[in-house]
PDB file of C-alpha atoms and ligand atoms in Angstrom:
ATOM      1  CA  UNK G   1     -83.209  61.956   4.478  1.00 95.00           C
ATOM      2  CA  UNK G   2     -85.371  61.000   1.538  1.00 98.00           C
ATOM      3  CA  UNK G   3     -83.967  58.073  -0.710  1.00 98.00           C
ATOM      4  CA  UNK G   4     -84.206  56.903  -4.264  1.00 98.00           C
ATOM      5  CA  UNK G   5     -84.852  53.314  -4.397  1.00 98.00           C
ATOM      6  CA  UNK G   6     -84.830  53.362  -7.957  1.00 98.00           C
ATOM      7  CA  UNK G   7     -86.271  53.843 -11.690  1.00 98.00           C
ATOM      8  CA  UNK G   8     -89.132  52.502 -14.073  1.00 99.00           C
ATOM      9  CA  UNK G   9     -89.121  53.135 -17.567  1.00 98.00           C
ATOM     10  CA  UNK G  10     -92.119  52.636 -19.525  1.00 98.00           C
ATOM     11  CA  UNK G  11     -93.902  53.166 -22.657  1.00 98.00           C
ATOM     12  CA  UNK G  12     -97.130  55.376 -22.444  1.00 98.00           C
ATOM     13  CA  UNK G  13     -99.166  54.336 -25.716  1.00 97.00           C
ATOM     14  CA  UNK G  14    -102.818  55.548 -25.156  1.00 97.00           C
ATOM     15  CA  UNK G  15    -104.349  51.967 -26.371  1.00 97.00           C
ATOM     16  CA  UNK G  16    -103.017  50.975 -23.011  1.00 97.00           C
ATOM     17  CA  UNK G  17    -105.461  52.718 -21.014  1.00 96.00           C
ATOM     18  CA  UNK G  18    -107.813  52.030 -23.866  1.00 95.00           C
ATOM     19  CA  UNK G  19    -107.258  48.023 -22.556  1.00 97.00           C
ATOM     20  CA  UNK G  20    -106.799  48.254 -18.885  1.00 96.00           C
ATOM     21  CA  UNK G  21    -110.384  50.831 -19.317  1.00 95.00           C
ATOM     22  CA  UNK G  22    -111.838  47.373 -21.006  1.00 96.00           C
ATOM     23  CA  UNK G  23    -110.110  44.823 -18.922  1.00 96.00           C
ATOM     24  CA  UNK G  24    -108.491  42.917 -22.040  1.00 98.00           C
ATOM     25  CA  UNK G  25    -104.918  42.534 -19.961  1.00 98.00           C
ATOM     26  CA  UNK G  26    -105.201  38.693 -20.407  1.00 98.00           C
ATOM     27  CA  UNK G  27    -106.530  38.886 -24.030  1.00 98.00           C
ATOM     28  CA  UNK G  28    -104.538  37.570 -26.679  1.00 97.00           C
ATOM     29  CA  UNK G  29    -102.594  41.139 -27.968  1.00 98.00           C
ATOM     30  CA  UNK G  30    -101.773  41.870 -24.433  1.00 98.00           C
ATOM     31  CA  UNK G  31    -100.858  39.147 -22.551  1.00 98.00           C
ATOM     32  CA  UNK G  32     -97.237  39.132 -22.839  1.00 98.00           C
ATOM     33  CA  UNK G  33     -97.270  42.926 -22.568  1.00 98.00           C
ATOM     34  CA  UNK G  34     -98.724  43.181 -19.461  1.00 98.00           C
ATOM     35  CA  UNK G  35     -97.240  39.743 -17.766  1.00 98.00           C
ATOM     36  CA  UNK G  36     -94.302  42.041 -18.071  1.00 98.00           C
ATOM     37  CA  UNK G  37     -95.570  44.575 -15.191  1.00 98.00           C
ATOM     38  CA  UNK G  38     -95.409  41.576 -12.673  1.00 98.00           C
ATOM     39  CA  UNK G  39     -91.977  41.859 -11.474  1.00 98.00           C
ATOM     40  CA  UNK G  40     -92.300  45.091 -10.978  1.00 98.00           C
ATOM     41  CA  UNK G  41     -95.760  44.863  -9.457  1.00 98.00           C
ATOM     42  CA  UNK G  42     -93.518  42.681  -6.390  1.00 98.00           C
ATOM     43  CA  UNK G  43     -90.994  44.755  -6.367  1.00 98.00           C
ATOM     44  CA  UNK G  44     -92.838  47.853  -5.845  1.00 98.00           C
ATOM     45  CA  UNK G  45     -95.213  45.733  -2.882  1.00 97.00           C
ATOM     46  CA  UNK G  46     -91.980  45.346  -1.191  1.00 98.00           C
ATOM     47  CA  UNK G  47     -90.295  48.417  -1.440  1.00 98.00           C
ATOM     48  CA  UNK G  48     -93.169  50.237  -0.756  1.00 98.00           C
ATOM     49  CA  UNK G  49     -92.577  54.133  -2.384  1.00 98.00           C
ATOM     50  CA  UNK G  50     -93.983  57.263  -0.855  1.00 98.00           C
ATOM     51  CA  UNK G  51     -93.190  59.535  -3.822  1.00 98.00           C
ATOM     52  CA  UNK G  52     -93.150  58.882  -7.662  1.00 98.00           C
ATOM     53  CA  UNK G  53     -91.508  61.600  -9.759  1.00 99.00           C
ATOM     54  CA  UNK G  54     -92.292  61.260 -13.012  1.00 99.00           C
ATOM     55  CA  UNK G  55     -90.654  62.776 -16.315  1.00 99.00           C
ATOM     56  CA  UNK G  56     -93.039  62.380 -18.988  1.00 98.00           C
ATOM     57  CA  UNK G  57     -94.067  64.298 -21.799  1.00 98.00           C
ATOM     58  CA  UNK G  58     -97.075  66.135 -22.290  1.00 98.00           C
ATOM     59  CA  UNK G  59     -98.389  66.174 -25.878  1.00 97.00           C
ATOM     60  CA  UNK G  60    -100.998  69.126 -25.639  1.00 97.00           C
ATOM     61  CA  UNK G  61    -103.356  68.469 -22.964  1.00 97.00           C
ATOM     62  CA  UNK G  62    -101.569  71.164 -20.688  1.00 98.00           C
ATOM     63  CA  UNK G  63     -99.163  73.111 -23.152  1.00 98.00           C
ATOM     64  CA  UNK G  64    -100.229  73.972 -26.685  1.00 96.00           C
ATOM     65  CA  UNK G  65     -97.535  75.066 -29.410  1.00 95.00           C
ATOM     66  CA  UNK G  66     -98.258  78.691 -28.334  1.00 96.00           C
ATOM     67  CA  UNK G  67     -96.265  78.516 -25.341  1.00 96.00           C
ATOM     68  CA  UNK G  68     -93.816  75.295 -24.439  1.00 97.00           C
ATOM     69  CA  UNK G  69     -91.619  75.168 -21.547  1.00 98.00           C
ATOM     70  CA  UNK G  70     -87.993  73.347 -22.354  1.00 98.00           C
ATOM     71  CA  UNK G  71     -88.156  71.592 -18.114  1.00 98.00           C
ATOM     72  CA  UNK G  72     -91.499  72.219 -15.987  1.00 98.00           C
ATOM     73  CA  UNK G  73     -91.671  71.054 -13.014  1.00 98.00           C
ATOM     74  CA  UNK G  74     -95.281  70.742 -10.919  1.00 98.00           C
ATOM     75  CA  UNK G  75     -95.933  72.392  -7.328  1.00 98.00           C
ATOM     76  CA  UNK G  76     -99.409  71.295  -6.957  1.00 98.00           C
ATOM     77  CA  UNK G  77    -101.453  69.963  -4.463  1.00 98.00           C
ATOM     78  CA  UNK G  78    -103.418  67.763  -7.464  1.00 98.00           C
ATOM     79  CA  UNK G  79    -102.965  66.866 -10.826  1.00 98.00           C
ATOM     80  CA  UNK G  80    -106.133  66.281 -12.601  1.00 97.00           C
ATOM     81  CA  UNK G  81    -106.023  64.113 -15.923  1.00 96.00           C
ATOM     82  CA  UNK G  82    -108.192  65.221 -18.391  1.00 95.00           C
ATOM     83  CA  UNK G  83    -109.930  64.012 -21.774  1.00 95.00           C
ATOM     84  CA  UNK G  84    -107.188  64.293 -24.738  1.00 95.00           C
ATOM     85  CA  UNK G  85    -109.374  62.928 -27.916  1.00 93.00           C
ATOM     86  CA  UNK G  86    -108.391  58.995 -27.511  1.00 91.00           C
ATOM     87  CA  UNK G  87    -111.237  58.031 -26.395  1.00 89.00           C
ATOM     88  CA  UNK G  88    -110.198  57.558 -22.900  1.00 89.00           C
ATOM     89  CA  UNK G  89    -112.037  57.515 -19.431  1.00 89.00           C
ATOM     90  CA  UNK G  90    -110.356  60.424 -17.578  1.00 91.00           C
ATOM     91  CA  UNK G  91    -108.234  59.082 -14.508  1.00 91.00           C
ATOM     92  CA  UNK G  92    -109.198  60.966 -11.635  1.00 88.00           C
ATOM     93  CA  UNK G  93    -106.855  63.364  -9.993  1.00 95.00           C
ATOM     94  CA  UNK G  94    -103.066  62.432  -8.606  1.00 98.00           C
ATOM     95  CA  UNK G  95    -102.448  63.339  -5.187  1.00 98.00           C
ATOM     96  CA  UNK G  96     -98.810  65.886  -5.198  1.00 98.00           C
ATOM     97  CA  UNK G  97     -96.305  66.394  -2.889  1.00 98.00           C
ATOM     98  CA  UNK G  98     -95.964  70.490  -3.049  1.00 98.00           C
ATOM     99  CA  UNK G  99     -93.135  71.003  -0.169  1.00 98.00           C
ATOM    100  CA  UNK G 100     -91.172  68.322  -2.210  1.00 98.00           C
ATOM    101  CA  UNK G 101     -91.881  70.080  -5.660  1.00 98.00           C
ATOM    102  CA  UNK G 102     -90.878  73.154  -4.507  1.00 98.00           C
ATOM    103  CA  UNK G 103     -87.516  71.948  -2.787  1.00 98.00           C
ATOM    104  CA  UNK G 104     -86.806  70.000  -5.972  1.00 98.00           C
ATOM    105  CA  UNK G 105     -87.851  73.717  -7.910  1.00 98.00           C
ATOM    106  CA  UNK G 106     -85.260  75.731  -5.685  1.00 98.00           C
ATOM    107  CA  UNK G 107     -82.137  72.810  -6.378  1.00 98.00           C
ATOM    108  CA  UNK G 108     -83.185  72.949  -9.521  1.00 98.00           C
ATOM    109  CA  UNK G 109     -82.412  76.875 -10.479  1.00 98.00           C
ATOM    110  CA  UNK G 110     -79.544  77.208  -8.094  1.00 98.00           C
ATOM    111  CA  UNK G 111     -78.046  74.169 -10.202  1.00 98.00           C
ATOM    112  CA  UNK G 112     -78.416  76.380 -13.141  1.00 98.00           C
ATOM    113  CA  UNK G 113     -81.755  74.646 -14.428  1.00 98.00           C
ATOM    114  CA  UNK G 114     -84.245  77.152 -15.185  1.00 98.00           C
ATOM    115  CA  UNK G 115     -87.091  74.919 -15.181  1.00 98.00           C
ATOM    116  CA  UNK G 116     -90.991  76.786 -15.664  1.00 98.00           C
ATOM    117  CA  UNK G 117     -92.929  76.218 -12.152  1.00 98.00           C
ATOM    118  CA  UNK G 118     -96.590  75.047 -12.580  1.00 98.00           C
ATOM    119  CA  UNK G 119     -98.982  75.235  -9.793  1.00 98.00           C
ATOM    120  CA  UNK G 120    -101.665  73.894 -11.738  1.00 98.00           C
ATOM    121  CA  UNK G 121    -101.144  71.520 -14.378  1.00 98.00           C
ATOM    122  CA  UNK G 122    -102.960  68.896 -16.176  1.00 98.00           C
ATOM    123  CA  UNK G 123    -101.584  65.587 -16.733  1.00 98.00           C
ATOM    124  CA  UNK G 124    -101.557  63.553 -19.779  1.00 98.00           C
ATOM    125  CA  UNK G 125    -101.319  60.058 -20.874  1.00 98.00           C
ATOM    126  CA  UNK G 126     -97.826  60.181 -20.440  1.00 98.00           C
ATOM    127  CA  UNK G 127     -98.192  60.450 -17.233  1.00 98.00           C
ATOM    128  CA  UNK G 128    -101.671  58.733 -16.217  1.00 97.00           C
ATOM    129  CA  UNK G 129    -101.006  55.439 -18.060  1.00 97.00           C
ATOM    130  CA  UNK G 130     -97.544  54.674 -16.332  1.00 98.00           C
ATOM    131  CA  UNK G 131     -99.067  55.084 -13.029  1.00 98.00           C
ATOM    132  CA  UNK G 132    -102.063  52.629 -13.574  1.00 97.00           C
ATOM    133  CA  UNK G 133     -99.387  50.603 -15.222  1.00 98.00           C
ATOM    134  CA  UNK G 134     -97.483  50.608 -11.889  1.00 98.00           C
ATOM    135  CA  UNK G 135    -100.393  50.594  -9.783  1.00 98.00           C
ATOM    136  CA  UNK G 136    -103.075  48.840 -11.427  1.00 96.00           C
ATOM    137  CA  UNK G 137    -106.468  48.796  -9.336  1.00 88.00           C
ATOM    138  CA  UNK G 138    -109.649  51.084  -8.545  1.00 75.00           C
ATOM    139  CA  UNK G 139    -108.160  52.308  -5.276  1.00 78.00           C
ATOM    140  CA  UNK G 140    -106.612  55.714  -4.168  1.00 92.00           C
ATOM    141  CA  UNK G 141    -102.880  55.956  -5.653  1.00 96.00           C
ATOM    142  CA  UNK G 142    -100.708  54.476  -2.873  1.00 97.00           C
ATOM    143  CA  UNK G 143     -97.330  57.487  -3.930  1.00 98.00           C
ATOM    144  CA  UNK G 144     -97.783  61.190  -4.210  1.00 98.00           C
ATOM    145  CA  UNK G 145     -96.263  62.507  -7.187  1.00 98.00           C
ATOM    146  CA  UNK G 146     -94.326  65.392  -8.639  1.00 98.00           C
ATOM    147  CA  UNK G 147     -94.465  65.532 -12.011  1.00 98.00           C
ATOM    148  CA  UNK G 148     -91.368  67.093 -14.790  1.00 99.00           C
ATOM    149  CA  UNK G 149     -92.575  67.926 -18.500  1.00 98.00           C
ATOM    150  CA  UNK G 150     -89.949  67.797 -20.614  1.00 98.00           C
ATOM    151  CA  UNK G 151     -90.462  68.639 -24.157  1.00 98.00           C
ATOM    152  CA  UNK G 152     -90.823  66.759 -27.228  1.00 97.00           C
ATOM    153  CA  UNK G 153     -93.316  68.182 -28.905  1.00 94.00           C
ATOM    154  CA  UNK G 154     -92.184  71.692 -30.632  1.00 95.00           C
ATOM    155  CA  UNK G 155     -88.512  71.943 -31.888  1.00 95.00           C
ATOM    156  CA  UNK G 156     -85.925  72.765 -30.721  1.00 97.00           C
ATOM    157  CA  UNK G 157     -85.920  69.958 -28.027  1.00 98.00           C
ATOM    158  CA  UNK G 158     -83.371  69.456 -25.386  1.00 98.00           C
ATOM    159  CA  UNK G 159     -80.257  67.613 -26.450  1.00 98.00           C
ATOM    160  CA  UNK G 160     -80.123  63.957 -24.677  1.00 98.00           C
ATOM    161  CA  UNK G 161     -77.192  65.216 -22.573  1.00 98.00           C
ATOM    162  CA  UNK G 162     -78.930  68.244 -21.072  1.00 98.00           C
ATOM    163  CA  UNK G 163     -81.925  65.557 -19.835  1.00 98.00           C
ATOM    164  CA  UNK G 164     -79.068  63.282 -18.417  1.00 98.00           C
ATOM    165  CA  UNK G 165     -78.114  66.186 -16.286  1.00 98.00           C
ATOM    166  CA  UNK G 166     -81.258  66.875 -15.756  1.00 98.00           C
ATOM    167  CA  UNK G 167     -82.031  63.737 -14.395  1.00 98.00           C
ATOM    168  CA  UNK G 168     -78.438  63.936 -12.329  1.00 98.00           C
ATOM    169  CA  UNK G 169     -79.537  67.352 -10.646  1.00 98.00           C
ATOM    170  CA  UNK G 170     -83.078  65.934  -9.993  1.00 99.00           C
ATOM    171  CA  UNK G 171     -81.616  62.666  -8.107  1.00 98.00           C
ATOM    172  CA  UNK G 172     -78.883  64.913  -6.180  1.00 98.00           C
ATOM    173  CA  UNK G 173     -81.778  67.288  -4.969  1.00 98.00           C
ATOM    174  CA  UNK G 174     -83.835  64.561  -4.472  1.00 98.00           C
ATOM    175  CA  UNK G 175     -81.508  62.568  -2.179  1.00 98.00           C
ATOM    176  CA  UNK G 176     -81.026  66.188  -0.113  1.00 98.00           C
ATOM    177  CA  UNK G 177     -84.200  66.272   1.284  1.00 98.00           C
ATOM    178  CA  UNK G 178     -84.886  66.186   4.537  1.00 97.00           C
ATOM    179  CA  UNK G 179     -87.809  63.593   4.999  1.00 97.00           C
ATOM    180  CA  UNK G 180     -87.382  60.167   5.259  1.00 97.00           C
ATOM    181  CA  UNK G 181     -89.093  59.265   2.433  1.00 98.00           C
ATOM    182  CA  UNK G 182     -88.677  56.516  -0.434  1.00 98.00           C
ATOM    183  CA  UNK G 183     -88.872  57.906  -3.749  1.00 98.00           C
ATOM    184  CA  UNK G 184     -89.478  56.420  -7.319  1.00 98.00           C
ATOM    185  CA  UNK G 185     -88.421  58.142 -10.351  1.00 99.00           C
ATOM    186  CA  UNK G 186     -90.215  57.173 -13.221  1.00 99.00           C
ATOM    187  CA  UNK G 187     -89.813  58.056 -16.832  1.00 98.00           C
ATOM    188  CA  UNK G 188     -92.419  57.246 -19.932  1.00 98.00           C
ATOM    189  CA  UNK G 189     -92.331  57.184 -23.420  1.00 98.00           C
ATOM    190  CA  UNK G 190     -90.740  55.026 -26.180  1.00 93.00           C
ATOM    191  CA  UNK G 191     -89.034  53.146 -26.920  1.00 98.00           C
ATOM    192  CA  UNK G 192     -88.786  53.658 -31.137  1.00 98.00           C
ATOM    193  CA  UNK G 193     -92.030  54.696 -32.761  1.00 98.00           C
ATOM    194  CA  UNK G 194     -93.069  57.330 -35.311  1.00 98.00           C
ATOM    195  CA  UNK G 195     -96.780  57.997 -35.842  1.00 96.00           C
ATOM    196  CA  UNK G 196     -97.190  59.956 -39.421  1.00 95.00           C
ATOM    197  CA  UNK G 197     -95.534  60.220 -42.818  1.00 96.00           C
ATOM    198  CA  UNK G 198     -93.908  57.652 -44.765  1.00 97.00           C
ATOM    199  CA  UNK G 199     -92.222  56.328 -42.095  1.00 97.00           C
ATOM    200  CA  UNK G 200     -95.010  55.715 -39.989  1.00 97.00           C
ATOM    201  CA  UNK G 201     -95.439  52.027 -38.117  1.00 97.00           C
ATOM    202  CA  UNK G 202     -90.996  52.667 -38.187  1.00 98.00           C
ATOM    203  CA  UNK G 203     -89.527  50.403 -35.138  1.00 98.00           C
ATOM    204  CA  UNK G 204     -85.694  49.800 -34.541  1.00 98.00           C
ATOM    205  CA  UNK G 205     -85.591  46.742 -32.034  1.00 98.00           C
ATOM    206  CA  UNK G 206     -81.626  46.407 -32.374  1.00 98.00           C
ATOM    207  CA  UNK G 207     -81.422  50.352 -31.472  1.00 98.00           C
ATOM    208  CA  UNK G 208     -83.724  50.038 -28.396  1.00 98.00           C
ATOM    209  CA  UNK G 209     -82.128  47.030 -26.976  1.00 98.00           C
ATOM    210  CA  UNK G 210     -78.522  48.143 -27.316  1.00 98.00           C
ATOM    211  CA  UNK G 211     -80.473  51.332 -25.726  1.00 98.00           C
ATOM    212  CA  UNK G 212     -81.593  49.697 -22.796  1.00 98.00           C
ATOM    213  CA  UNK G 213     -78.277  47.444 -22.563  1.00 98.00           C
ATOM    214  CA  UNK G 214     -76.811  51.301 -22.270  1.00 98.00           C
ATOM    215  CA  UNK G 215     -79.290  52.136 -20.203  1.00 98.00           C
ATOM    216  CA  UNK G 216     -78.504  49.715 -17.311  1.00 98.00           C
ATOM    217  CA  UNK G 217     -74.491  49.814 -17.718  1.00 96.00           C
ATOM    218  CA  UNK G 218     -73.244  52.894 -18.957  1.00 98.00           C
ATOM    219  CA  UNK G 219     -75.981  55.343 -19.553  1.00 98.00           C
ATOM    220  CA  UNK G 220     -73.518  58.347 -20.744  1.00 98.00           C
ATOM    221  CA  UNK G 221     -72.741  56.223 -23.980  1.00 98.00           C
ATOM    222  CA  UNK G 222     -76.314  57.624 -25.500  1.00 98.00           C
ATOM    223  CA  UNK G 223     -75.769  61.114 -24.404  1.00 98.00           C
ATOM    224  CA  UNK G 224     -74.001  61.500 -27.858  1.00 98.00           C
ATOM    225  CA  UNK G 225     -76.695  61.253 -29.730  1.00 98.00           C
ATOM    226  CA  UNK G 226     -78.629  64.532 -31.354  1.00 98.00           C
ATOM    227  CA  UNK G 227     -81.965  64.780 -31.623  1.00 98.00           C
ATOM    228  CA  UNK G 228     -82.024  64.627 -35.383  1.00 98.00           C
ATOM    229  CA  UNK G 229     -80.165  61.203 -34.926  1.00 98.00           C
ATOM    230  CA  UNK G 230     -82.652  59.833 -32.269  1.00 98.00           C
ATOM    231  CA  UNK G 231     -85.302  60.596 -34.756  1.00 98.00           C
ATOM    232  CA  UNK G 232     -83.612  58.771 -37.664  1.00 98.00           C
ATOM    233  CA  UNK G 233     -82.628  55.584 -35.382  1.00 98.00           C
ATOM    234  CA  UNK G 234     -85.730  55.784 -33.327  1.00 98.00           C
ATOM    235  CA  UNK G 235     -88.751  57.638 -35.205  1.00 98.00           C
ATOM    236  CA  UNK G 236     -90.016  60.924 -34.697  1.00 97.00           C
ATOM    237  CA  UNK G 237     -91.697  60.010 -31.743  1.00 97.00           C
ATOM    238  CA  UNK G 238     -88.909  57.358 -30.695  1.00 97.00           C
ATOM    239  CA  UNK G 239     -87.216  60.466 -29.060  1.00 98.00           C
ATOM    240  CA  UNK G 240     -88.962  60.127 -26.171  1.00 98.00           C
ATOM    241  CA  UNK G 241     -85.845  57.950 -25.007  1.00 98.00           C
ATOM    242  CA  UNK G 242     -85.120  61.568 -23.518  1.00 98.00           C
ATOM    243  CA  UNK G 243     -87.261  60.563 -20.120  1.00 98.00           C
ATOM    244  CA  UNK G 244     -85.598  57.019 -19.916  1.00 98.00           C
ATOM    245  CA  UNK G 245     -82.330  59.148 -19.959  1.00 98.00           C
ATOM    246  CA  UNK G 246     -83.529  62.061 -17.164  1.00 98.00           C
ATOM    247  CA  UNK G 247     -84.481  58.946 -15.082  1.00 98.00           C
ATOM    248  CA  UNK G 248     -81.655  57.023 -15.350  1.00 98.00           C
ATOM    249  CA  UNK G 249     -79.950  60.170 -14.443  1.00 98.00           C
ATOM    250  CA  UNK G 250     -81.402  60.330 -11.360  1.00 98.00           C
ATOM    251  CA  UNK G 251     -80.009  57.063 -10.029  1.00 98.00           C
ATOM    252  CA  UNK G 252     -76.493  56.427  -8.792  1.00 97.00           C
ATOM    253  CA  UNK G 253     -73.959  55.129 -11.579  1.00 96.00           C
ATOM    254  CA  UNK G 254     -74.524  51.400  -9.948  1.00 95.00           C
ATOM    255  CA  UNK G 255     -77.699  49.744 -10.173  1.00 98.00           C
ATOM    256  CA  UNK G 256     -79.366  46.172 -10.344  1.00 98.00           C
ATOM    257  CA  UNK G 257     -81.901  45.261 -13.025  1.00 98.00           C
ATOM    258  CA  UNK G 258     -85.559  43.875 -11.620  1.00 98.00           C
ATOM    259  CA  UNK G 259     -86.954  44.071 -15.106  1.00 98.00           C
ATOM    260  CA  UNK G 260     -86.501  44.351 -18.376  1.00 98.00           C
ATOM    261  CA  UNK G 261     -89.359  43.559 -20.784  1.00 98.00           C
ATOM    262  CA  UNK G 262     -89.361  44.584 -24.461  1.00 98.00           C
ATOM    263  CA  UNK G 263     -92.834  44.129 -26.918  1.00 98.00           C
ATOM    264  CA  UNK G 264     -93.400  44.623 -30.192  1.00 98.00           C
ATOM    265  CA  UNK G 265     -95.939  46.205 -31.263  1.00 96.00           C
ATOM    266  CA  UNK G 266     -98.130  48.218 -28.918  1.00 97.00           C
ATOM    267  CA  UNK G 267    -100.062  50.110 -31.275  1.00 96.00           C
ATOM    268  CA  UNK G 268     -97.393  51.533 -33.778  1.00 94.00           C
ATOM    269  CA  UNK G 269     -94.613  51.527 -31.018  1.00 97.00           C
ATOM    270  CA  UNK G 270     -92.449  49.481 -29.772  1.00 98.00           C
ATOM    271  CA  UNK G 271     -92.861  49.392 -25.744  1.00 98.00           C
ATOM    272  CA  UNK G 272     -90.086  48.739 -23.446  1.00 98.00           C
ATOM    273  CA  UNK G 273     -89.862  48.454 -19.446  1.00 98.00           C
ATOM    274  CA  UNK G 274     -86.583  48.603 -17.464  1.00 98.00           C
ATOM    275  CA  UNK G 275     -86.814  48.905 -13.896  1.00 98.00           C
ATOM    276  CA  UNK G 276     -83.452  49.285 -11.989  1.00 98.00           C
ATOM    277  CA  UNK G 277     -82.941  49.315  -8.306  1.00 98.00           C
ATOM    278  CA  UNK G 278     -80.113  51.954  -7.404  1.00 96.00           C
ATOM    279  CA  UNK G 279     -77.156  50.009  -5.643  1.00 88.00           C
ATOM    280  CA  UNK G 280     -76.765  50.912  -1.932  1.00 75.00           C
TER     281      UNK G 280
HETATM  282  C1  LIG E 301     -98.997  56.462 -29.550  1.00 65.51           C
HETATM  283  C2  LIG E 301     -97.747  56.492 -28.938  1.00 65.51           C
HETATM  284  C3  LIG E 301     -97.402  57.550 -28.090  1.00 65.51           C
HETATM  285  O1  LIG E 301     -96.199  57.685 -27.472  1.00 65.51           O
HETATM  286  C4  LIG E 301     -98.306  58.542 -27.836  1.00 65.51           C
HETATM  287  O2  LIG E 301     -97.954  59.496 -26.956  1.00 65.51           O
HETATM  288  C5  LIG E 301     -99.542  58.533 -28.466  1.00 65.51           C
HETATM  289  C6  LIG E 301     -99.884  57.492 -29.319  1.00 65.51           C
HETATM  290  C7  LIG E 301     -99.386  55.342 -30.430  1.00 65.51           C
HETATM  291  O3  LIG E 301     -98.584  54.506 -30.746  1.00 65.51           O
HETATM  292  O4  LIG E 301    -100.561  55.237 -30.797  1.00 65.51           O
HETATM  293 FE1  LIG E 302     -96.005  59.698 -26.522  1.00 65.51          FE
END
């Protein structure tokens, strides 16, 4: 049976592809930020993942304002990455894992979760810059993937709790599948940021540590929130928090921490990492 060994949380800021495009990782601004990969980097060597499923949200580059799926899950043999206006190299394409997707697609609706299926989908920074965060290198991507859009972009989004459960019905389907594989879940975005209006450059560090304390411990505890508060404690980007939350869902209610890193500022955000190993 397949098994979750456990989740990274990351920020996704496009100036991070922007550097590890230019090779400034050990440059002054980044240093610190990307010294914080390293423990992951070892753990990841040693646990050695087949699958990363990654909940991430896409900003455009596949879904427009015209039409924007609440949950969408991917059932492709490829993801390609395309150019989104930052100036960006395009990553190449990201191998999938379709007989996965679409047993994690068929849990998914009998659990009640009506998620849009997407046999062809681009992915966006979201999802490109976590994986050459977790994988840095030139060579072929050592996981498949199955990626899950959740949105963030047009209002109404869904409420923290429903992405908990999300996450919860994603690691229960996940850990019924009938391969022995190791999976990753991964979930990007964050942590506090908001990029326009007055309260542009806004960054909460007590909020996003207490979140990530809540995170590790006792993950329910932010399920409270509405949306309209995460965007008041967190900026109106900051509610990206909603991935950290589906991932975290997805592991068991025990876990250990192998990282926890927390930068400010990464372009206008501020960037977190928590990786958590589920317990046994
Ligand atoms: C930035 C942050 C994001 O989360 C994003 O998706 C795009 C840009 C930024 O800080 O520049
Ligand atoms: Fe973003």
């Amino acid at each position: 049976m397949a098994r979750i060994v456990g989740a990274v949380a990351t920020s996704h800021v496009p100036l991070i592809g922007k550097a590890i495009a230019c090779g400034l990782q050990a440059e002054p601004y980044w240093k610190r930020f990307f010294d914080g990969y390293r423990a992951v980097h070892e753990w990841l060597a040693a646990v050695r993942p087949d699958v990363a499923v990654v909940f991430y949200n896409d900003h455009g580059l596949n879904f427009f304002l015209d039409k924007m799926p609440t949950f969408a899950v991917g059932a492709a043999e490829q993801y390609r990455n395309a150019d989104e206006g930052w100036g960006l190299p395009a990553f190449g394409s990201f191998p999938g894992a379709p007989r996965l997707s679409w047993h994690l697609i068929e849990s998914l609706v009998a659990a009640e979760f009506d998620v849009t299926t997407c046999q062809e989908m681009l992915v966006d920074h979201a999802f490109a810059i976590p994986m050459a965060l977790l994988w840095p290198g030139s060579g072929p991507w050592p996981v498949k993937t199955v990626p899950i859009a959740i949105n963030t972009v047009q209002h109404p989004l869904p409420t923290a709790a429903r992405c908990f459960k999300l996450g919860q019905a994603v690691g229960r389907a996940l850990e019924a599948y009938d391969e022995d594989l190791k999976i990753l879940i991964v979930g990007t975005g964050g942590l506090s940021h908001q990029l326009e209006g007055t309260r542009a450059g806004f960054i909460n560090k007590d909020f996003d540590l207490m979140c990530m304390d809540k995170l590790t411990h006792d993950p329910r505890a932010l399920t409270g929130y509405s949306n309209a508060q995460l965007v008041e404690l967190a900026g109106s980007q900051g509610v990206e928090l909603l991935m950290w939350l589906a991932a975290r869902g997805a592991l068991h209610a025990s876990v250990s921490t192998i990282q926890r890193h927390y930068h400010i500022p990464i372009s206008n955000t501020a960037a977190g990492l928590l990786a958590l190993e589920n317990s046994a």
